[in-house]
Each structure stands twice: as C-alpha cells, then as structure tokens.
mmCIF file of C-alpha atoms and ligand atoms in Angstrom:
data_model
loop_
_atom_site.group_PDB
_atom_site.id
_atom_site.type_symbol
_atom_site.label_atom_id
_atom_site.label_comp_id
_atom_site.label_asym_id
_atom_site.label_seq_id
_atom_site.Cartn_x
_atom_site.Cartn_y
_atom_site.Cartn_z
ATOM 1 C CA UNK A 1 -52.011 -118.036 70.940
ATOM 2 C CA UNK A 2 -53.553 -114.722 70.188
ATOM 3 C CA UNK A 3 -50.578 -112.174 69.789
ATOM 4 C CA UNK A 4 -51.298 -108.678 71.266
ATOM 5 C CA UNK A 5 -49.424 -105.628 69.721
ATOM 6 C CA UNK A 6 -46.229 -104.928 71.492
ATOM 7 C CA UNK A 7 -46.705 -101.102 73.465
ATOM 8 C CA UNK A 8 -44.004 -98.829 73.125
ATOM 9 C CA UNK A 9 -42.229 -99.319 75.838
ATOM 10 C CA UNK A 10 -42.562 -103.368 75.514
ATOM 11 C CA UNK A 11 -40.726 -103.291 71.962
ATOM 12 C CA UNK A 12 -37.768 -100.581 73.302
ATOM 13 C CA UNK A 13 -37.349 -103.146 76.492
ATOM 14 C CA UNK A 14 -36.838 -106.212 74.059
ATOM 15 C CA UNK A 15 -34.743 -104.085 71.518
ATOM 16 C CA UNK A 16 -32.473 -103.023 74.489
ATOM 17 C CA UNK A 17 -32.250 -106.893 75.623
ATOM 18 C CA UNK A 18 -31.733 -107.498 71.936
ATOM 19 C CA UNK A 19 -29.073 -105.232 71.761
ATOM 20 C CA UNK A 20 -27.249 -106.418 75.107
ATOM 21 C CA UNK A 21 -27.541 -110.069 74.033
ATOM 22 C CA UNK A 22 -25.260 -109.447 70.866
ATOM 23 C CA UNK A 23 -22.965 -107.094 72.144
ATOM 24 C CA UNK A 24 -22.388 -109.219 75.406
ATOM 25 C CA UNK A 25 -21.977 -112.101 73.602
ATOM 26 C CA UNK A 26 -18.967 -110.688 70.895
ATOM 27 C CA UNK A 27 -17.355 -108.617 73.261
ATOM 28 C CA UNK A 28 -17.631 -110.237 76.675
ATOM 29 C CA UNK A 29 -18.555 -113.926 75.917
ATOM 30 C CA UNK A 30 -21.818 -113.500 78.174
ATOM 31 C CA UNK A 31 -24.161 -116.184 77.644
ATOM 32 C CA UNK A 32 -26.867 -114.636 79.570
ATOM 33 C CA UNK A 33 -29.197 -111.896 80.073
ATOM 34 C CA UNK A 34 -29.297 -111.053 84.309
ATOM 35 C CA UNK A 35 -26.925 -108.922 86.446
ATOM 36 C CA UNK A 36 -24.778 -112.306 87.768
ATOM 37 C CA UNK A 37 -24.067 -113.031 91.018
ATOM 38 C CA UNK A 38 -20.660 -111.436 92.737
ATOM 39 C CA UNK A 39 -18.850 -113.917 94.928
ATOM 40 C CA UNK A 40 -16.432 -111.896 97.750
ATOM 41 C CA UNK A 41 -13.353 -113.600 95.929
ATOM 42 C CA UNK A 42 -14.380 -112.656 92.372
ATOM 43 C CA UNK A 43 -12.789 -108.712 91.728
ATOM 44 C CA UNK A 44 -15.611 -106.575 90.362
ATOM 45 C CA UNK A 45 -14.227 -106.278 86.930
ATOM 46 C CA UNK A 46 -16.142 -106.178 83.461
ATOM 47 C CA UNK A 47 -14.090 -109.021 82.249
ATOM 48 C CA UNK A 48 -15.569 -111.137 84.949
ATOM 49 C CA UNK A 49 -19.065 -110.447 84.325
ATOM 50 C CA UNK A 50 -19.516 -114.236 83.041
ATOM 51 C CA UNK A 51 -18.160 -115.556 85.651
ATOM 52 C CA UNK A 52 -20.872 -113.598 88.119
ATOM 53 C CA UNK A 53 -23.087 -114.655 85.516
ATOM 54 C CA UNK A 54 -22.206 -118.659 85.838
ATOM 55 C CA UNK A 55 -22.019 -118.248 89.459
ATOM 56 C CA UNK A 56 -25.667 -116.985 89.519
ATOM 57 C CA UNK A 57 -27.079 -119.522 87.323
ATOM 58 C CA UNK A 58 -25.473 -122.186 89.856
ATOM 59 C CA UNK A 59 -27.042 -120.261 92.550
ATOM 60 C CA UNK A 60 -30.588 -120.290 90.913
ATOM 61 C CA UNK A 61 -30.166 -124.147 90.070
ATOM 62 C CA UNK A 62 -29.263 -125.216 93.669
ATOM 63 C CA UNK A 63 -32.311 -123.514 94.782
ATOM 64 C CA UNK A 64 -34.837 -126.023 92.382
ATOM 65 C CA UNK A 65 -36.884 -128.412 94.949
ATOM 66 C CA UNK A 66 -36.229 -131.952 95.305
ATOM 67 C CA UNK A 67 -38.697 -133.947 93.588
ATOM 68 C CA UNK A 68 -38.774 -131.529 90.642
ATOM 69 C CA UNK A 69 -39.196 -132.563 86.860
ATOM 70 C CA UNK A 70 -40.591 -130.383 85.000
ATOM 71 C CA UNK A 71 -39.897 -126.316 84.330
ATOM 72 C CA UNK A 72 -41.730 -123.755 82.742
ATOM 73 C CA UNK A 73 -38.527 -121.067 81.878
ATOM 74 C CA UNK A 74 -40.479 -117.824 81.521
ATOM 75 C CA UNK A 75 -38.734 -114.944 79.958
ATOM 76 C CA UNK A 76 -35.862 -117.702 79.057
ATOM 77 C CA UNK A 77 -33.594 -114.878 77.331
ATOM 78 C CA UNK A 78 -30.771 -116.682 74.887
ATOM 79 C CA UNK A 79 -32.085 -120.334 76.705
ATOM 80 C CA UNK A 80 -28.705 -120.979 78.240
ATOM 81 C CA UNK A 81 -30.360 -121.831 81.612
ATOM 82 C CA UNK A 82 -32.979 -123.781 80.084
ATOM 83 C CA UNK A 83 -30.161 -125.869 78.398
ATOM 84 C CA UNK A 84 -28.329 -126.323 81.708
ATOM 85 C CA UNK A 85 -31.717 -127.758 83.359
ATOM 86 C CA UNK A 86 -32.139 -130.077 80.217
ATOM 87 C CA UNK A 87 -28.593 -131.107 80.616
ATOM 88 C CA UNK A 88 -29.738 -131.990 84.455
ATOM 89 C CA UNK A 89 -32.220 -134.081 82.905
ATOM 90 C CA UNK A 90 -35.413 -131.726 84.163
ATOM 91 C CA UNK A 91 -38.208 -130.885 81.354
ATOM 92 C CA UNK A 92 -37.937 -127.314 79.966
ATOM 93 C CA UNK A 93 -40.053 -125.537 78.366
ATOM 94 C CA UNK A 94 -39.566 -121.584 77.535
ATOM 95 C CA UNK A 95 -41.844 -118.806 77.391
ATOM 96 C CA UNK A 96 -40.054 -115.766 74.917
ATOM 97 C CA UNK A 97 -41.694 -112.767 73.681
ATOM 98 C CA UNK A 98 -38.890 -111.981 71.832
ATOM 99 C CA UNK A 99 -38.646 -113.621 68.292
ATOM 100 C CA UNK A 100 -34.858 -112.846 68.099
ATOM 101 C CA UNK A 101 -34.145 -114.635 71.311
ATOM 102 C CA UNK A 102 -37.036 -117.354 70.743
ATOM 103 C CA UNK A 103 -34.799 -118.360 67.583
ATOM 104 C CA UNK A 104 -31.986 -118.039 69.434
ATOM 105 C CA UNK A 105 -33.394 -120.837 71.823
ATOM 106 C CA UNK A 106 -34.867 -122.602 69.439
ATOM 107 C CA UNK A 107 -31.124 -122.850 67.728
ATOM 108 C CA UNK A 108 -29.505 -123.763 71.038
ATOM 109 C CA UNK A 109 -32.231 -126.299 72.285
ATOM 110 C CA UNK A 110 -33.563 -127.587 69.289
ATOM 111 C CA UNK A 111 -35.929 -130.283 69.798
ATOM 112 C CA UNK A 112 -35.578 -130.613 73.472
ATOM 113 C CA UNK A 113 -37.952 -128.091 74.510
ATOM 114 C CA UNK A 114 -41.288 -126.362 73.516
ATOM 115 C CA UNK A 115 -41.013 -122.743 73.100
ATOM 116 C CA UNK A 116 -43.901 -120.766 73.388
ATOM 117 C CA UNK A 117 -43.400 -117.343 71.744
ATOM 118 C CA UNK A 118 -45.503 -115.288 73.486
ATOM 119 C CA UNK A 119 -45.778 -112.384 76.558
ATOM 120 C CA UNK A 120 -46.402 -114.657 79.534
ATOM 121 C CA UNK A 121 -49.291 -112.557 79.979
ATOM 122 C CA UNK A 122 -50.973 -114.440 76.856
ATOM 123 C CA UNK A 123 -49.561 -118.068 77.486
ATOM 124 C CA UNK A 124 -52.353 -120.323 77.042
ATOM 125 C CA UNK A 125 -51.567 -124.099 77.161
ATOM 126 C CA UNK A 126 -52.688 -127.161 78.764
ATOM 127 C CA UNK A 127 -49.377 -128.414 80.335
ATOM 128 C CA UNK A 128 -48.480 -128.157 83.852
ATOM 129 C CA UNK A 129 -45.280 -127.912 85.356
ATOM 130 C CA UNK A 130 -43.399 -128.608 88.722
ATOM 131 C CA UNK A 131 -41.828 -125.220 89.064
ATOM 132 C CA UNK A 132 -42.462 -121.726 86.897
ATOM 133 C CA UNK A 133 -39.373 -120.368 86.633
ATOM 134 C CA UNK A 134 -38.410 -116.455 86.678
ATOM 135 C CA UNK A 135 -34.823 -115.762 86.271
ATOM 136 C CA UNK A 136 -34.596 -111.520 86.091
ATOM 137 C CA UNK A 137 -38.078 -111.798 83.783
ATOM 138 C CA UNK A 138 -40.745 -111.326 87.033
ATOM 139 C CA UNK A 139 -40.033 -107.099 86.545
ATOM 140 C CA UNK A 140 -41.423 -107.527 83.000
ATOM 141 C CA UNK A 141 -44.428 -108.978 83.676
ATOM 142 C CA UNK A 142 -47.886 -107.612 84.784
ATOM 143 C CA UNK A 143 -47.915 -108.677 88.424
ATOM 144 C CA UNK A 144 -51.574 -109.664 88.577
ATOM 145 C CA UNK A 145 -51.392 -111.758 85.396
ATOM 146 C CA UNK A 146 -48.015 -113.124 86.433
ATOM 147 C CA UNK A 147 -49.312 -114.575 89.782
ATOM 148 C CA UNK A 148 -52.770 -115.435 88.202
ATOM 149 C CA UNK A 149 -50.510 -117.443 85.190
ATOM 150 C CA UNK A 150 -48.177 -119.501 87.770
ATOM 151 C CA UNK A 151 -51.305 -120.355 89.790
ATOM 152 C CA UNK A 152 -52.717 -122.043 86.858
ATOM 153 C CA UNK A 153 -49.683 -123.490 85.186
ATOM 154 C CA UNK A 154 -48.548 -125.122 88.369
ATOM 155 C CA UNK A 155 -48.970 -128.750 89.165
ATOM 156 C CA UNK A 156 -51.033 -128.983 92.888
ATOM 157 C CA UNK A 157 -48.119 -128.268 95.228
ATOM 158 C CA UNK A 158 -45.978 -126.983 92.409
ATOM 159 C CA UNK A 159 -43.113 -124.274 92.950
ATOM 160 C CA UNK A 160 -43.186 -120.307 91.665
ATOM 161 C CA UNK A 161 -39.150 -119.593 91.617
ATOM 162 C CA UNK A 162 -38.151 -116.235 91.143
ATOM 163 C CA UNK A 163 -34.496 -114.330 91.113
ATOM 164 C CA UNK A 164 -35.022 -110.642 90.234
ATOM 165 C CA UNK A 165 -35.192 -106.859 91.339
ATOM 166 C CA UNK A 166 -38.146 -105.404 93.121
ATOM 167 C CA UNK A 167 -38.841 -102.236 94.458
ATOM 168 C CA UNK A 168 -38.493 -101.188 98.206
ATOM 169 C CA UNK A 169 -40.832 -98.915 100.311
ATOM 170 C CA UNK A 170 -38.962 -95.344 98.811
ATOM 171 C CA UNK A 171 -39.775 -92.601 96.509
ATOM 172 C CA UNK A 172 -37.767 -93.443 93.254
ATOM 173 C CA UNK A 173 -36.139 -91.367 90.568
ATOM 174 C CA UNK A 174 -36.260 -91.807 87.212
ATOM 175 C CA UNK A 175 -33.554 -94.710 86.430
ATOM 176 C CA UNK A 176 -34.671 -96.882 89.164
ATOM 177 C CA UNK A 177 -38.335 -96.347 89.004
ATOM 178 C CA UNK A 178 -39.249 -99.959 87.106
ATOM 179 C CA UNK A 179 -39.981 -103.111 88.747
ATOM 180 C CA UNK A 180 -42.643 -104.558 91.331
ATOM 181 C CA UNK A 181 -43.222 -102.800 94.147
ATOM 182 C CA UNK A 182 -41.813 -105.563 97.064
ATOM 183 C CA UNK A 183 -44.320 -105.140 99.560
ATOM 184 C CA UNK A 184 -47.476 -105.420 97.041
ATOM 185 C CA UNK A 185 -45.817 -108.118 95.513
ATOM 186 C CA UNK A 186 -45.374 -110.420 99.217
ATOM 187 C CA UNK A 187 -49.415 -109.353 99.750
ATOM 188 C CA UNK A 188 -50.600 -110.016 96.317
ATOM 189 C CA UNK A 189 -48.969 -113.908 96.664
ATOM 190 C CA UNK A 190 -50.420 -114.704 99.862
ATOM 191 C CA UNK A 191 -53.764 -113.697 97.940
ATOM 192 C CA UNK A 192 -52.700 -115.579 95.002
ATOM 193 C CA UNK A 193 -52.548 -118.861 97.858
ATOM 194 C CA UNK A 194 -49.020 -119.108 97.440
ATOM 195 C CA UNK A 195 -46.908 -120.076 100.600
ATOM 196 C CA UNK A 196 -42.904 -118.524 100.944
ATOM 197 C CA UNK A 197 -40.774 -121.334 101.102
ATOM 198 C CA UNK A 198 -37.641 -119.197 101.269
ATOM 199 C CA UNK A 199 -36.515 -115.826 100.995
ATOM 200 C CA UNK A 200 -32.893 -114.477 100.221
ATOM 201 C CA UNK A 201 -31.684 -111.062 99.719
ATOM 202 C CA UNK A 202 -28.928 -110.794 97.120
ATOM 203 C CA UNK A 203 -28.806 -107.193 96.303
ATOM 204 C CA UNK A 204 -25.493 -106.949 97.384
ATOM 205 C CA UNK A 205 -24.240 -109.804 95.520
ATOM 206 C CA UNK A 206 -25.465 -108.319 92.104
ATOM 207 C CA UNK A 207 -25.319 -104.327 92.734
ATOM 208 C CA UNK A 208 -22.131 -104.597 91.535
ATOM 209 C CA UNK A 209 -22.842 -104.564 88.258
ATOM 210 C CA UNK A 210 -24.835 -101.771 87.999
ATOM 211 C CA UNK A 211 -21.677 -100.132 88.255
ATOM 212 C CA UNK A 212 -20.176 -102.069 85.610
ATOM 213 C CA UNK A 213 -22.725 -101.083 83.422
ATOM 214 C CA UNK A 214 -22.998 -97.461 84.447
ATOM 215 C CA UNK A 215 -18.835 -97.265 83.495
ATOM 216 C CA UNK A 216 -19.532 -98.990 80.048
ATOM 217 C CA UNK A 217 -22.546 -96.363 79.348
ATOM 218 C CA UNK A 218 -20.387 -93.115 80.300
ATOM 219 C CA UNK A 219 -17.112 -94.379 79.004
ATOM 220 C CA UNK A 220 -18.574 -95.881 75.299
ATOM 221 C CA UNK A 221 -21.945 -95.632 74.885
ATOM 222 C CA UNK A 222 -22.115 -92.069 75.561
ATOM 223 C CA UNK A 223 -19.034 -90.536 73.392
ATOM 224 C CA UNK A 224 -20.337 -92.695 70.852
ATOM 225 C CA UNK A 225 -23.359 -91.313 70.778
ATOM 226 C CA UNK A 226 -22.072 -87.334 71.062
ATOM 227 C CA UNK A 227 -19.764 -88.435 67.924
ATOM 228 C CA UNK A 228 -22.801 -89.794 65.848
ATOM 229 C CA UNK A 229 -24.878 -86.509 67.018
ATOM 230 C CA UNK A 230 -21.716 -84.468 65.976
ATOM 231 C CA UNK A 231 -21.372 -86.175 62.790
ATOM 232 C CA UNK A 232 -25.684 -85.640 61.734
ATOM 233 C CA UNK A 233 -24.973 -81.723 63.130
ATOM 234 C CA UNK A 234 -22.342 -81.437 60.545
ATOM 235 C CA UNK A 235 -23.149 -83.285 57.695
ATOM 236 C CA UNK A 236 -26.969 -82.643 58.362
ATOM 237 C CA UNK A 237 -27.129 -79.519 59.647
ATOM 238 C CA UNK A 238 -30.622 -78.410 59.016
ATOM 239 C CA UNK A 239 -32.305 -83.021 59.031
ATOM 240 C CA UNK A 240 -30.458 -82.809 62.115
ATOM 241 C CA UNK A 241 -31.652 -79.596 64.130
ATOM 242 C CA UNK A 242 -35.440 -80.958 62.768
ATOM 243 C CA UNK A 243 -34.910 -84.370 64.670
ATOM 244 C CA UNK A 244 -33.329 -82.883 67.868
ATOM 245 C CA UNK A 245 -36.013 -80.983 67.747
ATOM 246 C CA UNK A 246 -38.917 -83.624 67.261
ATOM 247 C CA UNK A 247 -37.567 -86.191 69.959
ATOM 248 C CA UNK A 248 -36.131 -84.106 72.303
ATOM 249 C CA UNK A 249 -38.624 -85.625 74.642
ATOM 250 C CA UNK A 250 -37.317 -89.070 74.250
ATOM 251 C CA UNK A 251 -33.505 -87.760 73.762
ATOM 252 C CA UNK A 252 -34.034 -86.300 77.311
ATOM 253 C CA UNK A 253 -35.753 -89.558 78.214
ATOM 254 C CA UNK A 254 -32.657 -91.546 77.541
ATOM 255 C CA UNK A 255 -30.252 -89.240 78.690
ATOM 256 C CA UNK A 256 -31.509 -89.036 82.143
ATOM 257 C CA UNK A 257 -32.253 -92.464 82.416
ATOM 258 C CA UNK A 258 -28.901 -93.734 81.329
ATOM 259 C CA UNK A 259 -26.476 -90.833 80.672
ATOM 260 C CA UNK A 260 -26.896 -88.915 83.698
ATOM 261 C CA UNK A 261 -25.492 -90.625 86.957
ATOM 262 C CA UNK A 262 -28.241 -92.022 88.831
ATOM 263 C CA UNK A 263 -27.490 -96.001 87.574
ATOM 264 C CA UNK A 264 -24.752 -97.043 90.753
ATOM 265 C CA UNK A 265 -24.673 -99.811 92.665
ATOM 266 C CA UNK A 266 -25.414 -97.345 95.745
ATOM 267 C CA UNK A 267 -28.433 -95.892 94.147
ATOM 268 C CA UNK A 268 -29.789 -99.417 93.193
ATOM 269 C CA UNK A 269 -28.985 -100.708 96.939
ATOM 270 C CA UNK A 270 -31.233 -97.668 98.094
ATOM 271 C CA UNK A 271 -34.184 -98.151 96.003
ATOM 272 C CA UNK A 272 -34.054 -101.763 95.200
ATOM 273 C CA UNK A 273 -33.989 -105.136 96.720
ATOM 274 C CA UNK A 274 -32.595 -108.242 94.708
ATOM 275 C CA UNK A 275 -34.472 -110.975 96.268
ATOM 276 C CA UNK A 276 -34.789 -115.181 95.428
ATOM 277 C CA UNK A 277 -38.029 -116.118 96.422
ATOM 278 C CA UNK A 278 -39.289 -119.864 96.636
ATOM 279 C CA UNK A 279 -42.752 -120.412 97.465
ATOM 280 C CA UNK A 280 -45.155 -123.500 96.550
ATOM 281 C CA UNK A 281 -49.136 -124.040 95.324
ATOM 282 C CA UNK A 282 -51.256 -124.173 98.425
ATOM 283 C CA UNK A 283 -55.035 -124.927 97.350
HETATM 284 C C1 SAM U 1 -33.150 -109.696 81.754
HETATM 285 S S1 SAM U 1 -33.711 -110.864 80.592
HETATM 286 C C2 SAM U 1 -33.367 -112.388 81.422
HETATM 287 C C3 SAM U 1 -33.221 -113.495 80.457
HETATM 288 C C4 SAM U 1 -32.846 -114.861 81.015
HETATM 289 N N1 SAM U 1 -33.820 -115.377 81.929
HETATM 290 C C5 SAM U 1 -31.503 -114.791 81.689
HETATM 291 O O1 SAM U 1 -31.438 -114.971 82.896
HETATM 292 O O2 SAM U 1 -30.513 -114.549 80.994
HETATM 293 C C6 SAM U 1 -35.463 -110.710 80.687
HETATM 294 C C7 SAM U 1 -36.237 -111.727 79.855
HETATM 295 O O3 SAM U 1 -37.634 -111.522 80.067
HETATM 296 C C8 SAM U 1 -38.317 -111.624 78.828
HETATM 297 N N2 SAM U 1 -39.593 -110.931 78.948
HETATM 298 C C9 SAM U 1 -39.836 -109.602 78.928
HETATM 299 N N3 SAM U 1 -41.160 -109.363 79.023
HETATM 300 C C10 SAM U 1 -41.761 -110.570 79.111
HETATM 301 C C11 SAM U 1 -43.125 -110.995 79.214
HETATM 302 N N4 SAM U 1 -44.109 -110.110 79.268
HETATM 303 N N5 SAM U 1 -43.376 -112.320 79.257
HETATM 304 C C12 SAM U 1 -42.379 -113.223 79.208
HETATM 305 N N6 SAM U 1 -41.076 -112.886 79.125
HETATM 306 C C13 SAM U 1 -40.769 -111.579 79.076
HETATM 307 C C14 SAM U 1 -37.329 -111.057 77.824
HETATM 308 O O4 SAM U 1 -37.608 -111.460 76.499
HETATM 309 C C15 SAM U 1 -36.018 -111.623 78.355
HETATM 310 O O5 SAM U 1 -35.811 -112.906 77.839
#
C-alpha cells in the first residue's frame, strides 16, 4: 500500500484523537473514540460518557443487516467495536491511519482481524465485504474517494453504514466548520448508485456531549494551558515572547476553535446534523 505523507492538518487530527484516546481511557474508562449516544434516562454527566458511549455502539450494532458476515471497520479508532462484531461472530477487518491506534487494535484483536494501516483513501485490497462500516470516521475522509472506495469494496448488494456528523445548509463559524456538507453528500450517493435504506437523525441524542467537552476544555484544558504559558513567560522570558510571536497564527487558531465558546451542544444542533445512514450497492 503506497503511504502518502500525512498534511498538516491530517497529523494534528490523529494527534488530537491520539491524545483523547489516552486521556479518556485513564481518566474516564472510555473505550471509544465517538460522541456516545444520550438515552432520556441517562443524566448528562461526564462520568457517564461510557455509558452514552456503550449505548451508541449497541445502537450502531442493531442497525447491521440481516444476512451480514463480513465488515470492513474503517477508521476503527482503539478497535473496541470491531471486537464486539468479532465477538458476534461477523468478519472484521479495520482500516487505521493511525499507527498508535492500529497497534492498539492489533493488541486488542490480535489475530482475529486484518488491519490495514492506511488512509481509506489509499486502501487497496482484493477482499470484499458485506457492509463498510463508518462509525464517526465518514467526516475524515475525502467524500469522493470515500463513496468511490465503498462502491468497490462492497460485495453486489452490499451495505455502506455510516453514524457521524455532517454539515447542514448554514453558514458556519470557525469550530463547527468541518465535516461533509449533508446535502452534497445525499446527491453524491445517489451518483455513487447507492440506494438509502434508512435514515435517522440523532443529533440530539449526542449534542450533549459537546457540552461535556466544551466544560472539560474551559475548566482544565484551558488554565492548564495559561499556567504552562505563565510558567515559559517567566522562566523564558525572552524563548517565550519569540514563540508567541512565531505561532501566534496557530495560538489564535486553537484558541478560537476550542477556547472561545462556540463548541455547545446548541451551536452544534444549529450547524450540524448527526445522522445514521443505511443504504445498499445497487448496480
Ligand atoms: C472519532 S474517531 C472514531 C473511532 C472509532 N470508530 C470509534 O467509534 O471509537 C475517528 C477515526 O477515524 C480515523 N480516520 C481519520 N482519518 C481517516 C482516513 N482518512 N481514513 C481512515 N480512517 C481515518 C481515525 O484514525 C479514528 O480512528
């Protein structure tokens, strides 16, 4: 598989899932990567974030077609959903562009699966599967190549499965700019001879961690980062003033993006639309 060098904002993306995958795991026991899906009984609360998160793995799963055997997991994060489909006794395999979470799959699923670590973008193999699976990794992935991949990976009447964020029909700001764009996505399928099975709208069900996330960033991630600036001003006074001064570009970048309000579950519910979509191979 010919590997293509990561862009810029590729490598920050997989650091940042990097990054969540370690922390979420020590400090919140998450086993997974996507927002979760919020029951009405379970009280939005950080400490329940796993339990959103088992609840929307559950929800994915009961969504797979009868008839189904095998699975192509693409953008299979830590592999904790591809282990629950082996456990179901389907056929996984797992696309990863991420070598830290490839081995991290690779640990967890051992021989039981064929990991391909690539971008799905530069998959090349001869299998076919069932169903092409994209649990929250369809926004990563060049929509064209995405929809061009599935076609050809898919077995003749074979499933594209999808549970992520897209973008609705408004003028975005900055933090909720990224993502397909919902309306060229439903056009660009049809052209891609794909045929909507079903469609479900669970942007309310996961908005609520946006929030969650948005408290953790303002109430930790943010004093801890004006304490490490602090600490360079005064230890490094002149080092410092030279790098504040040579990314302030991408200092501003992150601090509007993530620092600066604009990341709520009411701002995502405007902009964005959480969708499942099923639809099959039609030749
Ligand atoms: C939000 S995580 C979701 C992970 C996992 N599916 C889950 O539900 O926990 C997004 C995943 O997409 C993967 N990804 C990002 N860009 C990709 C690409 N171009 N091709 C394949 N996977 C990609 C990341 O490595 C990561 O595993």
């Amino acid at each position: 598989m010919s590997k293509v060098k990561k862009s810029q904002k590729d490598l920050s993306r997989e650091v940042g899932l990097e990054i969540g995958s370690i922390c979420g795991k020590y400090f919140l026991k998450l086993e997974h990567l996507h927002y979760g899906y919020w029951t009405s009984d379970l009280e939005v609360d950080i400490t329940n974030l796993h339990i959103a998160q088992e609840n929307y793995v559950k929800f994915l799963i009961s969504h797979i077609p009868d008839g189904v055997k095998t699975i192509l997991d693409v953008g299979c994060g830590t592999g904790e959903v591809a282990r629950e489909l082996l456990n179901m006794g389907y056929q996984v395999d797992c696309v990863s562009p991420s070598s830290f979470l490839a081995g991290k799959t690779r640990e967890l699923l051992g021989e039981r699966s064929n990991i391909f670590e690539c971008r799905y973008e530069e998959l090349d193999t001869e299998k076919r599967y069932d169903v092409v699976l994209f649990c929250e990794s369809f926004q990563y992935i060049k929509l064209e190549r995405a929809l061009e991949n599935t076609a050809r990976f898919l077995n003749a009447d074979g499933y594209m499965l999808i549970c992520d964020a897209f973008r609705k029909d408004v003028e975005a700001k900055g933090s909720q700019r990224g993502g397909h764009k919902l309306s060229k996505f439903c056009d660009l399928a049809r052209e891609y001879h794909f045929e909507l099975v079903e469609d479900l709208d669970i942007t309310e069900q996961t908005a609520p961690t946006v929030d969650i996330l948005d408290d953790a960033v303002k109430k930790v991630g943010k004093p801890v980062l004006q304490s490490g600036l602090r600490f360079l001003r005064e230890r490094y006074p002149i080092a410092s003033k030279f790098l504040i001064w040579k990314y302030q570009k991408q200092l501003k970048k992150v601090r509007e993006k993530y620092l600066d309000g604009g990341r709520t579950a009411a701002d995502f519910k405007k902009y964005k639309s959480y969708r499942l979509f099923l639809y099959r191979k039609i030749l």
